[in-house]
Amino acid sequence: MCGITGWLDWQRDLTEQGTLVEAMADTLKRRGPDAGGVWLAPRVGLAHRRLIVIDPNGGVQPMVRKLGERTYAITYNGELYNFRELRQELETRGHVFESRSDTEVLLRSYIEWGPACVEKFNGIFAFAIWDENEQTLFLGRDHLGVKPMFYAQRGSSFLFGSEIKALLANPLVKPELDQDGLTELLSMGVFRTPGHGVYRGVSELLPGHTLLVTRNGVRVTQYWKLESREHTADYATTVQQVRELLEDAVTRQLVSDVPISTMLSGGLDSSGVSAIAARAFREEGRQLDTYSLQFVDEDRDFKANPLHRDLDAPWAKKVADSSETNHHIILLDSPELLQDIYEPMRARDLPATGDIETSLYTLFKRMKPDVTVALSGESADEVFGGYPWYYVQEMRNVNTFPWMALGGGNIYDSMRGDVLARMNLAEYKAERYQQALSEVPRLAGESAEDARTREIFYLNITRFLSYMLDRKDRMSMAASLEVRVPFCDYRLVEYMWNVPWEMKFHGGVEKGLLRDAFSHVLPEDVVRRRKTAYPVTHNPNYINGVRAKVREIVEDSSSPIFDLYDREQVRKMAYYDGPVGSGFMSEKNYYDHIIQVDAWMREYKISLV
């Protein structure tokens, strides 16, 4: 994985702007610590930061290739899992390769097929290709949006980057929030509206879309979307098809020239991925490394709730033993989490969510000395129906995004009255919800119940999953670690989209179909373990630590957060000494939120315009 950025300008000579283009790339060093490069032409500057995974010598970027008198240059972040098949096809069409890298396969695919090349890709990617002769810049992003891409237009300039910080390194893009951006931030939080960059005039290239920049303007095109149709296969055939798709996705994603591992929590999703990967390793006479996290004193502090039913550790050990992996437990303590508390915000360029992101970043940081690539179970819940709002009636039927009905009132109660008066947060959220529903690809003849289930799947795949992928990408790349997500293989997502809920919920349990698909590689009790969410710390030392930070913010007269929040309301929470709840917006989460927003406004020097 890597970090990419670039700058196109129709009026100024960018061959004289190499220092600034390099500065944009330098903001992405943690995404690509191993190498960097800049390529300049009069109209465009492309830059790259590289994390070496495949073909260390041949995959140098930006990569430039000539075909006759035509010159093409690419900067690319991602992995093509079908690059070997594509390479063979391109060779039959006369292409002669100069490297083993998938970068060259992607570039030559564009040379051969033009913008339609993205329809041939199976992978996770965000890239930009400059055609010097045509004077066009072509951007593409993968089907589910695993890899990020942001862009901004400023007069004659077009700028893009893997992260917003690359754009902010150019004086043309300033850290400003207008009314729309502020409303998006305060009403949607980390569950950003797809395409919304929050910062004024910054946009996100949507998953499954491409973008073409010419002298005539910018044109965005959708090349992939979910399509609804009747599912005709019986249950046994469906399970077998899912099993084959998963095994193919996992084994394709084990290709690497550097050490590779899997995340293993002991939950169904990561356990199944790890078991398939471990089997592939054993067939090659190797042993797979697996990783999980634990918190110091979690046996003492753990409090079961509907999202966290039990501890992961015993289950991770059971899977590691049955799959014969070399299992590593990363033990995290409160002082280390408090020390890293601002890193997720810096990785995201926006306020983060607290310890569920900090612990993930710290886990990856601790893994990095030993591995460079890891496979994860992300997106199985969205694709197979793992969350309670898929099947708990009172959660299914809320007239908003189901996960947003879990709570959050404390934050709004603390906001300044004049800020709330300038925007209607509830109306904005309702509009975004209706916008999402309007996109759902309907199936004629479905019952109202089935149509609602389809809506919930669409909301999760296009909204909730985007946050989960953002979190995984930013936290891993901040630690210079690449994470791959087999459940985001678009073939699997397409297939599962039309599988009826009765099959997905087979046996009356969430992800019943997936459980049966993994039954041949996992112990029976692991297959039947009920879903438990990503772990959070309940250690009182962490809670006391974040409460102390909020108290410092309250007593600091220069704290910028009080442009948005009422100081006395925050003070009341900061000096609350009662028992700390475990809900979605508990006191702990409240403290994390205040800390993140305050630090973001300080470090990024946010201007409200």
C-alpha positions as semicolon CSV with decimal commas, in nm:
position;residue;x (nm);y (nm);z (nm)
1;M;0,000;0,000;0,000
2;C;0,104;0,353;-0,055
3;G;0,013;0,718;-0,050
4;I;-0,056;0,910;-0,369
5;T;-0,108;1,274;-0,452
6;G;-0,093;1,510;-0,745
7;W;-0,163;1,853;-0,884
8;L;-0,290;1,952;-1,226
9;D;-0,294;2,315;-1,338
10;W;-0,400;2,440;-1,678
11;Q;-0,226;2,777;-1,642
12;R;0,099;2,748;-1,447
13;D;0,411;2,546;-1,529
14;L;0,430;2,271;-1,269
15;T;0,781;2,167;-1,366
16;E;0,878;2,456;-1,138
17;Q;0,667;2,326;-0,847
18;G;0,855;2,007;-0,762
19;T;0,928;2,117;-0,405
20;L;0,561;2,177;-0,331
21;V;0,448;1,852;-0,495
22;E;0,708;1,668;-0,287
23;A;0,580;1,843;0,026
24;M;0,230;1,715;-0,052
25;A;0,369;1,363;-0,076
26;D;0,572;1,397;0,242
27;T;0,250;1,429;0,443
28;L;0,183;1,067;0,341
29;K;0,516;0,920;0,452
30;R;0,357;0,686;0,702
31;R;0,148;0,534;0,423
32;G;0,468;0,474;0,229
33;P;0,786;0,484;0,438
34;D;1,003;0,278;0,205
35;A;1,045;0,509;-0,096
36;G;0,909;0,817;-0,265
37;G;0,907;0,980;-0,603
38;V;0,784;1,282;-0,801
39;W;0,718;1,311;-1,175
40;L;0,662;1,652;-1,332
41;A;0,526;1,769;-1,664
42;P;0,424;2,123;-1,760
43;R;0,059;2,066;-1,668
44;V;0,081;1,803;-1,394
45;G;0,286;1,683;-1,099
46;L;0,239;1,329;-0,966
47;A;0,389;1,204;-0,640
48;H;0,407;0,875;-0,457
49;R;0,505;0,732;-0,119
50;R;0,567;0,358;-0,129
51;L;0,517;0,070;0,112
52;I;0,696;-0,213;-0,067
53;V;0,484;-0,529;-0,093
54;I;0,543;-0,669;-0,445
55;D;0,845;-0,634;-0,677
56;P;1,073;-0,409;-0,468
57;N;1,290;-0,307;-0,762
58;G;1,041;-0,295;-1,048
59;G;0,747;-0,126;-0,879
60;V;0,899;0,220;-0,840
61;Q;0,649;0,507;-0,879
62;P;0,539;0,734;-1,031
63;M;0,578;0,487;-1,316
64;V;0,613;0,618;-1,673
65;R;0,565;0,410;-1,986
66;K;0,577;0,505;-2,353
67;L;0,382;0,348;-2,636
68;G;0,513;0,484;-2,961
69;E;0,502;0,861;-2,926
70;R;0,255;0,853;-2,636
71;T;0,362;0,900;-2,274
72;Y;0,164;0,778;-1,970
73;A;0,241;0,823;-1,600
74;I;0,072;0,663;-1,300
75;T;0,066;0,701;-0,923
76;Y;-0,120;0,413;-0,760
77;N;-0,223;0,290;-0,417
78;G;-0,353;-0,063;-0,379
79;E;-0,332;-0,423;-0,492
80;L;-0,474;-0,597;-0,799
81;Y;-0,553;-0,955;-0,700
82;N;-0,603;-1,065;-1,061
83;F;-0,293;-0,893;-1,199
84;R;-0,139;-1,221;-1,318
85;E;-0,437;-1,305;-1,539
86;L;-0,448;-0,948;-1,670
87;R;-0,078;-0,955;-1,744
88;Q;-0,117;-1,271;-1,951
89;E;-0,403;-1,116;-2,147
90;L;-0,205;-0,798;-2,209
91;E;0,097;-0,996;-2,325
92;T;-0,120;-1,170;-2,584
93;R;-0,211;-0,820;-2,705
94;G;0,153;-0,729;-2,757
95;H;0,249;-0,556;-2,433
96;V;0,605;-0,616;-2,314
97;F;0,649;-0,575;-1,940
98;E;0,949;-0,422;-1,769
99;S;0,861;-0,529;-1,414
100;R;0,673;-0,790;-1,207
101;S;0,456;-0,528;-1,040
102;D;0,078;-0,490;-1,052
103;T;0,139;-0,117;-1,103
104;E;0,257;-0,179;-1,456
105;V;-0,037;-0,415;-1,517
106;L;-0,277;-0,140;-1,413
107;L;-0,106;0,122;-1,627
108;R;-0,092;-0,100;-1,934
109;S;-0,456;-0,196;-1,878
110;Y;-0,543;0,172;-1,910
111;I;-0,324;0,207;-2,219
112;E;-0,504;-0,093;-2,374
113;W;-0,865;-0,040;-2,267
114;G;-0,887;0,323;-2,155
115;P;-1,135;0,414;-1,878
116;A;-1,305;0,075;-1,918
117;C;-0,999;-0,089;-1,762
118;V;-1,152;-0,058;-1,413
119;E;-1,421;-0,306;-1,512
120;K;-1,151;-0,572;-1,538
121;F;-0,993;-0,514;-1,197
122;N;-1,035;-0,730;-0,887
123;G;-0,862;-0,552;-0,605
124;I;-0,841;-0,253;-0,380
125;F;-0,714;0,058;-0,552
126;A;-0,703;0,432;-0,593
127;F;-0,492;0,565;-0,879
128;A;-0,430;0,855;-1,114
129;I;-0,301;0,827;-1,472
130;W;-0,181;1,120;-1,681
131;D;-0,193;1,095;-2,060
132;E;0,061;1,351;-2,177
133;N;-0,053;1,348;-2,538
134;E;-0,424;1,379;-2,467
135;Q;-0,364;1,607;-2,167
136;T;-0,609;1,413;-1,950
137;L;-0,598;1,297;-1,590
138;F;-0,790;0,978;-1,508
139;L;-0,869;0,876;-1,149
140;G;-1,022;0,547;-1,034
141;R;-1,133;0,400;-0,702
142;D;-1,215;0,039;-0,615
143;H;-1,566;-0,105;-0,601
144;L;-1,627;-0,082;-0,223
145;G;-1,396;0,211;-0,146
146;V;-1,130;0,022;0,049
147;K;-0,866;0,268;-0,067
148;P;-0,932;0,641;-0,023
149;M;-0,922;0,926;-0,273
150;F;-0,998;1,294;-0,208
151;Y;-0,986;1,586;-0,449
152;A;-1,039;1,959;-0,473
153;Q;-1,078;2,212;-0,754
154;R;-0,935;2,560;-0,713
155;G;-0,955;2,783;-1,019
156;S;-0,734;2,634;-1,288
157;S;-0,604;2,370;-1,048
158;F;-0,719;2,019;-0,965
159;L;-0,558;1,846;-0,666
160;F;-0,598;1,492;-0,534
161;G;-0,457;1,273;-0,260
162;S;-0,501;0,957;-0,055
163;E;-0,568;1,172;0,249
164;I;-0,690;1,527;0,294
165;K;-0,361;1,628;0,457
166;A;-0,192;1,602;0,117
167;L;-0,432;1,863;-0,021
168;L;-0,386;2,086;0,283
169;A;-0,011;2,090;0,218
170;N;-0,084;2,299;-0,092
171;P;-0,165;2,665;-0,012
172;L;-0,459;2,647;-0,252
173;V;-0,654;2,430;-0,003
174;K;-0,715;2,574;0,342
175;P;-0,843;2,404;0,661
176;E;-1,184;2,568;0,645
177;L;-1,530;2,446;0,742
178;D;-1,832;2,618;0,594
179;Q;-2,190;2,572;0,713
180;D;-2,237;2,257;0,507
181;G;-1,915;2,097;0,633
182;L;-1,991;2,183;0,994
183;T;-2,342;2,040;0,967
184;E;-2,206;1,723;0,810
185;L;-1,950;1,684;1,088
186;L;-2,189;1,748;1,374
187;S;-2,485;1,549;1,245
188;M;-2,314;1,252;1,076
189;G;-1,992;1,227;1,280
190;V;-1,755;0,960;1,150
191;F;-2,032;0,814;0,929
192;R;-1,965;1,067;0,654
193;T;-2,204;1,107;0,364
194;P;-2,035;0,932;0,069
195;G;-1,848;1,186;-0,142
196;H;-1,842;1,450;0,134
197;G;-1,496;1,571;0,232
198;V;-1,619;1,792;0,524
199;Y;-1,353;2,058;0,452
200;R;-1,476;2,342;0,231
201;G;-1,448;2,252;-0,135
202;V;-1,302;1,904;-0,072
203;S;-1,476;1,600;-0,218
204;E;-1,427;1,226;-0,202
205;L;-1,427;1,014;-0,517
206;L;-1,707;0,767;-0,454
207;P;-1,641;0,391;-0,448
208;G;-1,702;0,228;-0,785
209;H;-1,646;0,556;-0,968
210;T;-1,388;0,710;-1,199
211;L;-1,310;1,074;-1,268
212;L;-1,171;1,232;-1,584
213;V;-1,017;1,579;-1,586
214;T;-0,981;1,760;-1,919
215;R;-0,958;2,124;-2,021
216;N;-1,335;2,114;-2,054
217;G;-1,390;2,023;-1,690
218;V;-1,436;1,723;-1,461
219;R;-1,656;1,424;-1,539
220;V;-1,738;1,158;-1,278
221;T;-1,865;0,818;-1,397
222;Q;-2,000;0,521;-1,203
223;Y;-1,861;0,191;-1,331
224;W;-2,000;-0,047;-1,066
225;K;-2,314;-0,069;-0,854
226;L;-2,527;-0,329;-0,686
227;E;-2,805;-0,472;-0,903
228;S;-3,112;-0,647;-0,765
229;R;-3,239;-0,969;-0,917
230;E;-3,405;-1,288;-0,802
231;H;-3,181;-1,548;-0,636
232;T;-3,269;-1,891;-0,775
233;A;-3,011;-2,126;-0,620
234;D;-3,107;-2,351;-0,329
235;Y;-2,944;-2,323;0,012
236;A;-2,681;-2,594;-0,030
237;T;-2,571;-2,452;-0,366
238;T;-2,556;-2,102;-0,219
239;V;-2,338;-2,214;0,072
240;Q;-2,103;-2,391;-0,167
241;Q;-2,080;-2,085;-0,394
242;V;-2,002;-1,859;-0,098
243;R;-1,738;-2,103;0,025
244;E;-1,568;-2,108;-0,315
245;L;-1,577;-1,729;-0,347
246;L;-1,428;-1,684;0,001
247;E;-1,154;-1,938;-0,051
248;D;-1,061;-1,778;-0,382
249;A;-1,064;-1,427;-0,232
250;V;-0,846;-1,523;0,065
251;T;-0,589;-1,720;-0,133
252;R;-0,560;-1,444;-0,396
253;Q;-0,487;-1,196;-0,120
254;L;-0,200;-1,399;0,027
255;V;0,035;-1,292;-0,255
256;S;0,317;-1,082;-0,107
257;D;0,694;-1,041;-0,123
258;V;0,699;-0,933;0,244
259;P;0,579;-1,102;0,569
260;I;0,200;-1,150;0,575
261;S;-0,037;-1,242;0,859
262;T;-0,403;-1,233;0,959
263;M;-0,601;-1,061;1,231
264;L;-0,764;-1,317;1,461
265;S;-1,013;-1,204;1,725
266;G;-1,182;-1,540;1,768
267;G;-1,499;-1,410;1,606
268;L;-1,650;-1,591;1,309
269;D;-1,521;-1,357;1,037
270;S;-1,153;-1,329;1,125
271;S;-1,147;-1,695;1,233
272;G;-1,272;-1,814;0,896
273;V;-1,026;-1,597;0,704
274;S;-0,741;-1,712;0,929
275;A;-0,835;-2,079;0,895
276;I;-0,840;-2,064;0,514
277;A;-0,509;-1,873;0,507
278;A;-0,349;-2,114;0,755
279;R;-0,450;-2,411;0,541
280;A;-0,295;-2,249;0,233
281;F;0,024;-2,184;0,429
282;R;0,042;-2,544;0,556
283;E;0,010;-2,673;0,200
284;E;0,326;-2,474;0,123
285;G;0,506;-2,599;0,436
286;R;0,472;-2,263;0,615
287;Q;0,306;-2,149;0,936
288;L;0,072;-1,850;0,941
289;D;0,121;-1,573;1,197
290;T;-0,201;-1,447;1,356
291;Y;-0,253;-1,145;1,582
292;S;-0,509;-1,036;1,837
293;L;-0,530;-0,768;2,103
294;Q;-0,607;-0,785;2,471
295;F;-0,632;-0,512;2,732
296;V;-0,444;-0,525;3,060
297;D;-0,677;-0,647;3,338
298;E;-0,962;-0,709;3,093
299;D;-1,068;-1,017;3,294
300;R;-1,123;-0,786;3,590
301;D;-1,279;-0,491;3,404
302;F;-1,494;-0,658;3,136
303;K;-1,868;-0,588;3,151
304;A;-2,087;-0,793;2,921
305;N;-2,352;-0,613;2,714
306;P;-2,552;-0,691;2,398
307;L;-2,261;-0,577;2,176
308;H;-1,984;-0,741;2,382
309;R;-2,105;-1,082;2,498
310;D;-1,774;-1,228;2,612
311;L;-1,397;-1,191;2,588
312;D;-1,218;-1,278;2,264
313;A;-0,899;-1,428;2,407
314;P;-1,015;-1,789;2,471
315;W;-1,176;-1,807;2,128
316;A;-0,872;-1,671;1,946
317;K;-0,656;-1,933;2,117
318;K;-0,897;-2,210;2,019
319;V;-0,885;-2,108;1,651
320;A;-0,507;-2,061;1,656
321;D;-0,465;-2,408;1,804
322;S;-0,705;-2,576;1,560
323;S;-0,547;-2,402;1,259
324;E;-0,191;-2,447;1,390
325;T;-0,099;-2,079;1,359
326;N;0,179;-1,894;1,534
327;H;-0,044;-1,672;1,743
328;H;0,064;-1,340;1,891
329;I;-0,127;-1,153;2,162
330;I;-0,067;-0,778;2,172
331;L;-0,136;-0,660;2,527
332;L;-0,243;-0,295;2,544
333;D;-0,242;-0,086;2,861
334;S;-0,407;0,247;2,938
335;P;-0,088;0,462;2,941
336;E;-0,004;0,351;2,586
337;L;-0,359;0,420;2,465
338;L;-0,355;0,764;2,626
339;Q;-0,017;0,834;2,467
340;D;-0,150;0,744;2,120
341;I;-0,489;0,910;2,165
342;Y;-0,434;1,180;1,898
343;E;-0,289;0,951;1,632
344;P;-0,626;0,841;1,485
345;M;-0,729;1,205;1,440
346;R;-0,401;1,279;1,264
347;A;-0,449;0,976;1,043
348;R;-0,807;1,070;0,953
349;D;-0,764;1,451;0,930
350;L;-1,095;1,460;1,119
351;P;-1,206;1,388;1,476
352;A;-1,181;1,018;1,558
353;T;-1,399;0,803;1,782
354;G;-1,172;0,726;2,075
355;D;-1,032;0,400;2,201
356;I;-1,185;0,178;1,929
357;E;-0,957;0,360;1,685
358;T;-0,665;0,425;1,919
359;S;-0,640;0,059;2,018
360;L;-0,650;-0,046;1,652
361;Y;-0,372;0,197;1,563
362;T;-0,163;0,084;1,860
363;L;-0,218;-0,281;1,769
364;F;-0,094;-0,219;1,414
365;K;0,201;-0,017;1,542
366;R;0,304;-0,309;1,760
367;M;0,262;-0,558;1,473
368;K;0,462;-0,357;1,220
369;P;0,815;-0,465;1,326
370;D;0,726;-0,824;1,235
371;V;0,479;-0,802;0,944
372;T;0,390;-0,565;0,662
373;V;0,060;-0,715;0,542
374;A;-0,241;-0,855;0,730
375;L;-0,579;-0,995;0,624
376;S;-0,886;-0,887;0,820
377;G;-1,250;-0,994;0,857
378;E;-1,388;-0,645;0,790
379;S;-1,725;-0,615;0,609
380;A;-1,864;-0,963;0,678
381;D;-2,128;-0,812;0,908
382;E;-2,240;-0,568;0,639
383;V;-2,248;-0,829;0,363
384;F;-2,394;-1,126;0,555
385;G;-2,613;-0,944;0,809
386;G;-2,431;-0,959;1,141
387;Y;-2,558;-0,651;1,325
388;P;-2,861;-0,659;1,557
389;W;-3,042;-0,397;1,349
390;Y;-3,084;-0,655;1,075
391;Y;-3,315;-0,869;1,285
392;V;-3,423;-0,682;1,603
393;Q;-3,756;-0,531;1,502
394;E;-3,737;-0,209;1,703
395;M;-3,397;-0,137;1,547
396;R;-3,501;-0,239;1,194
397;N;-3,793;-0,003;1,189
398;V;-3,636;0,323;1,305
399;N;-3,676;0,608;1,057
400;T;-3,304;0,685;1,038
401;F;-2,971;0,509;1,004
402;P;-3,012;0,220;1,252
403;W;-2,673;0,267;1,419
404;M;-2,753;0,633;1,484
405;A;-3,059;0,539;1,685
406;L;-2,836;0,388;1,955
407;G;-2,775;0,721;2,131
408;G;-2,575;1,041;2,113
409;G;-2,792;1,293;2,296
410;N;-2,524;1,400;2,541
411;I;-2,315;1,554;2,265
412;Y;-2,602;1,762;2,128
413;D;-2,699;1,870;2,480
414;S;-2,351;2,018;2,521
415;M;-2,350;2,227;2,204
416;R;-2,386;2,603;2,209
417;G;-2,735;2,729;2,145
418;D;-2,627;2,978;1,879
419;V;-2,445;2,700;1,689
420;L;-2,750;2,474;1,697
421;A;-2,970;2,762;1,587
422;R;-2,765;2,809;1,268
423;M;-2,829;2,455;1,149
424;N;-3,097;2,193;1,170
425;L;-2,898;1,880;1,247
426;A;-3,203;1,653;1,266
427;E;-3,330;1,775;0,929
428;Y;-2,987;1,732;0,769
429;K;-2,959;1,376;0,900
430;A;-3,311;1,300;0,777
431;E;-3,225;1,433;0,430
432;R;-2,912;1,218;0,415
433;Y;-3,117;0,916;0,520
434;Q;-3,378;0,977;0,251
435;Q;-3,101;1,031;-0,004
436;A;-2,958;0,691;0,084
437;L;-3,297;0,520;0,056
438;S;-3,355;0,678;-0,286
439;E;-3,044;0,501;-0,416
440;V;-3,151;0,149;-0,318
441;P;-3,183;-0,079;-0,623
442;R;-3,534;-0,219;-0,578
443;L;-3,664;-0,560;-0,678
444;A;-4,014;-0,566;-0,819
445;G;-4,258;-0,783;-0,631
446;E;-4,069;-0,792;-0,301
447;S;-4,271;-0,789;0,019
448;A;-4,249;-0,481;0,241
449;E;-4,043;-0,682;0,492
450;D;-3,796;-0,798;0,227
451;A;-3,774;-0,448;0,080
452;R;-3,688;-0,309;0,424
453;T;-3,420;-0,576;0,467
454;R;-3,271;-0,475;0,132
455;E;-3,271;-0,112;0,248
456;I;-3,083;-0,201;0,565
457;F;-2,822;-0,396;0,369
458;Y;-2,776;-0,102;0,133
459;L;-2,738;0,144;0,421
460;N;-2,476;-0,078;0,578
461;I;-2,277;-0,149;0,262
462;T;-2,271;0,213;0,144
463;R;-2,267;0,405;0,475
464;F;-2,167;0,202;0,780
465;L;-1,904;0,003;0,591
466;S;-1,742;0,321;0,458
467;Y;-1,657;0,419;0,816
468;M;-1,526;0,071;0,899
469;L;-1,302;0,075;0,591
470;D;-1,187;0,432;0,665
471;R;-1,096;0,326;1,017
472;K;-0,906;0,018;0,904
473;D;-0,722;0,198;0,622
474;R;-0,620;0,505;0,824
475;M;-0,516;0,319;1,139
476;S;-0,317;0,057;0,950
477;M;-0,148;0,296;0,710
478;A;-0,060;0,533;0,996
479;A;0,142;0,239;1,125
480;S;0,279;0,163;0,774
481;L;0,093;-0,168;0,762
482;E;-0,124;-0,292;0,475
483;V;-0,456;-0,457;0,562
484;R;-0,650;-0,656;0,305
485;V;-1,022;-0,736;0,332
486;P;-1,135;-1,055;0,154
487;F;-1,502;-0,995;0,239
488;C;-1,485;-0,683;0,019
489;D;-1,422;-0,889;-0,293
490;Y;-1,685;-0,733;-0,518
491;R;-1,784;-1,073;-0,662
492;L;-1,882;-1,192;-0,315
493;V;-2,067;-0,868;-0,240
494;E;-2,258;-0,887;-0,570
495;Y;-2,357;-1,247;-0,506
496;M;-2,466;-1,198;-0,146
497;W;-2,666;-0,885;-0,229
498;N;-2,943;-1,098;-0,382
499;V;-2,934;-1,393;-0,143
500;P;-3,263;-1,390;0,056
501;W;-3,258;-1,299;0,423
502;E;-3,397;-1,641;0,514
503;M;-3,072;-1,794;0,386
504;K;-2,844;-1,533;0,542
505;F;-3,026;-1,581;0,875
506;H;-3,025;-1,961;0,842
507;G;-3,094;-2,134;1,172
508;G;-3,237;-1,816;1,319
509;V;-2,895;-1,669;1,394
510;E;-2,703;-1,379;1,243
511;K;-2,471;-1,479;0,956
512;G;-2,614;-1,832;0,962
513;L;-2,513;-1,886;0,599
514;L;-2,157;-1,772;0,664
515;R;-2,136;-2,004;0,962
516;D;-2,222;-2,298;0,740
517;A;-1,975;-2,180;0,474
518;F;-1,696;-2,185;0,734
519;S;-1,803;-2,507;0,906
520;H;-1,541;-2,715;0,724
521;V;-1,245;-2,514;0,857
522;L;-1,350;-2,409;1,210
523;P;-1,435;-2,586;1,537
524;E;-1,810;-2,626;1,586
525;D;-1,832;-2,401;1,893
526;V;-1,645;-2,122;1,710
527;V;-1,888;-2,153;1,418
528;R;-2,178;-2,109;1,660
529;R;-2,028;-1,831;1,874
530;R;-2,260;-1,529;1,872
531;K;-2,132;-1,200;1,739
532;T;-1,925;-0,985;1,973
533;A;-1,823;-0,637;1,862
534;Y;-1,468;-0,505;1,841
535;P;-1,337;-0,487;2,201
536;V;-1,313;-0,166;2,401
537;T;-1,127;-0,098;2,721
538;H;-1,316;-0,077;3,050
539;N;-1,002;-0,004;3,251
540;P;-1,070;0,275;3,505
541;N;-0,720;0,412;3,441
542;Y;-0,820;0,493;3,084
543;I;-1,149;0,649;3,189
544;N;-0,975;0,860;3,452
545;G;-0,714;0,960;3,195
546;V;-0,961;1,087;2,936
547;R;-1,167;1,261;3,205
548;A;-0,851;1,443;3,319
549;K;-0,782;1,555;2,961
550;V;-1,133;1,698;2,930
551;R;-1,084;1,886;3,255
552;E;-0,767;2,041;3,112
553;I;-0,960;2,146;2,803
554;V;-1,235;2,303;3,013
555;E;-0,988;2,507;3,218
556;D;-0,792;2,625;2,912
557;S;-0,929;2,962;2,799
558;S;-0,780;2,910;2,451
559;S;-0,961;2,580;2,382
560;P;-1,111;2,620;2,031
561;I;-1,381;2,361;2,092
562;F;-1,586;2,618;2,279
563;D;-1,660;2,787;1,949
564;L;-1,897;2,491;1,915
565;Y;-1,968;2,354;2,262
566;D;-2,098;2,516;2,580
567;R;-1,814;2,531;2,831
568;E;-2,036;2,489;3,136
569;Q;-2,211;2,186;2,994
570;V;-1,877;2,024;2,915
571;R;-1,750;2,120;3,260
572;K;-2,046;1,942;3,417
573;M;-1,951;1,621;3,236
574;A;-1,581;1,667;3,303
575;Y;-1,635;1,679;3,678
576;Y;-1,890;1,399;3,685
577;D;-1,759;1,131;3,921
578;G;-2,038;0,876;3,911
579;P;-2,033;0,532;3,749
580;V;-1,942;0,539;3,380
581;G;-2,196;0,377;3,150
582;S;-2,118;0,140;2,865
583;G;-2,367;0,262;2,606
584;F;-2,301;0,394;2,256
585;M;-2,258;0,747;2,391
586;S;-2,133;0,669;2,740
587;E;-1,936;0,916;2,949
588;K;-1,615;0,754;2,821
589;N;-1,719;0,806;2,460
590;Y;-1,825;1,160;2,542
591;Y;-1,479;1,238;2,682
592;D;-1,314;1,083;2,376
593;H;-1,529;1,297;2,147
594;I;-1,446;1,625;2,321
595;I;-1,075;1,541;2,322
596;Q;-1,075;1,456;1,951
597;V;-1,265;1,763;1,832
598;D;-1,056;1,999;2,045
599;A;-0,724;1,851;1,929
600;W;-0,836;1,853;1,565
601;M;-0,937;2,218;1,576
602;R;-0,607;2,309;1,742
603;E;-0,365;2,109;1,529
604;Y;-0,533;2,175;1,195
605;K;-0,605;2,539;1,279
606;I;-0,963;2,495;1,163
607;S;-1,138;2,812;1,046
608;L;-1,517;2,827;1,060
609;V;-1,634;3,026;0,758
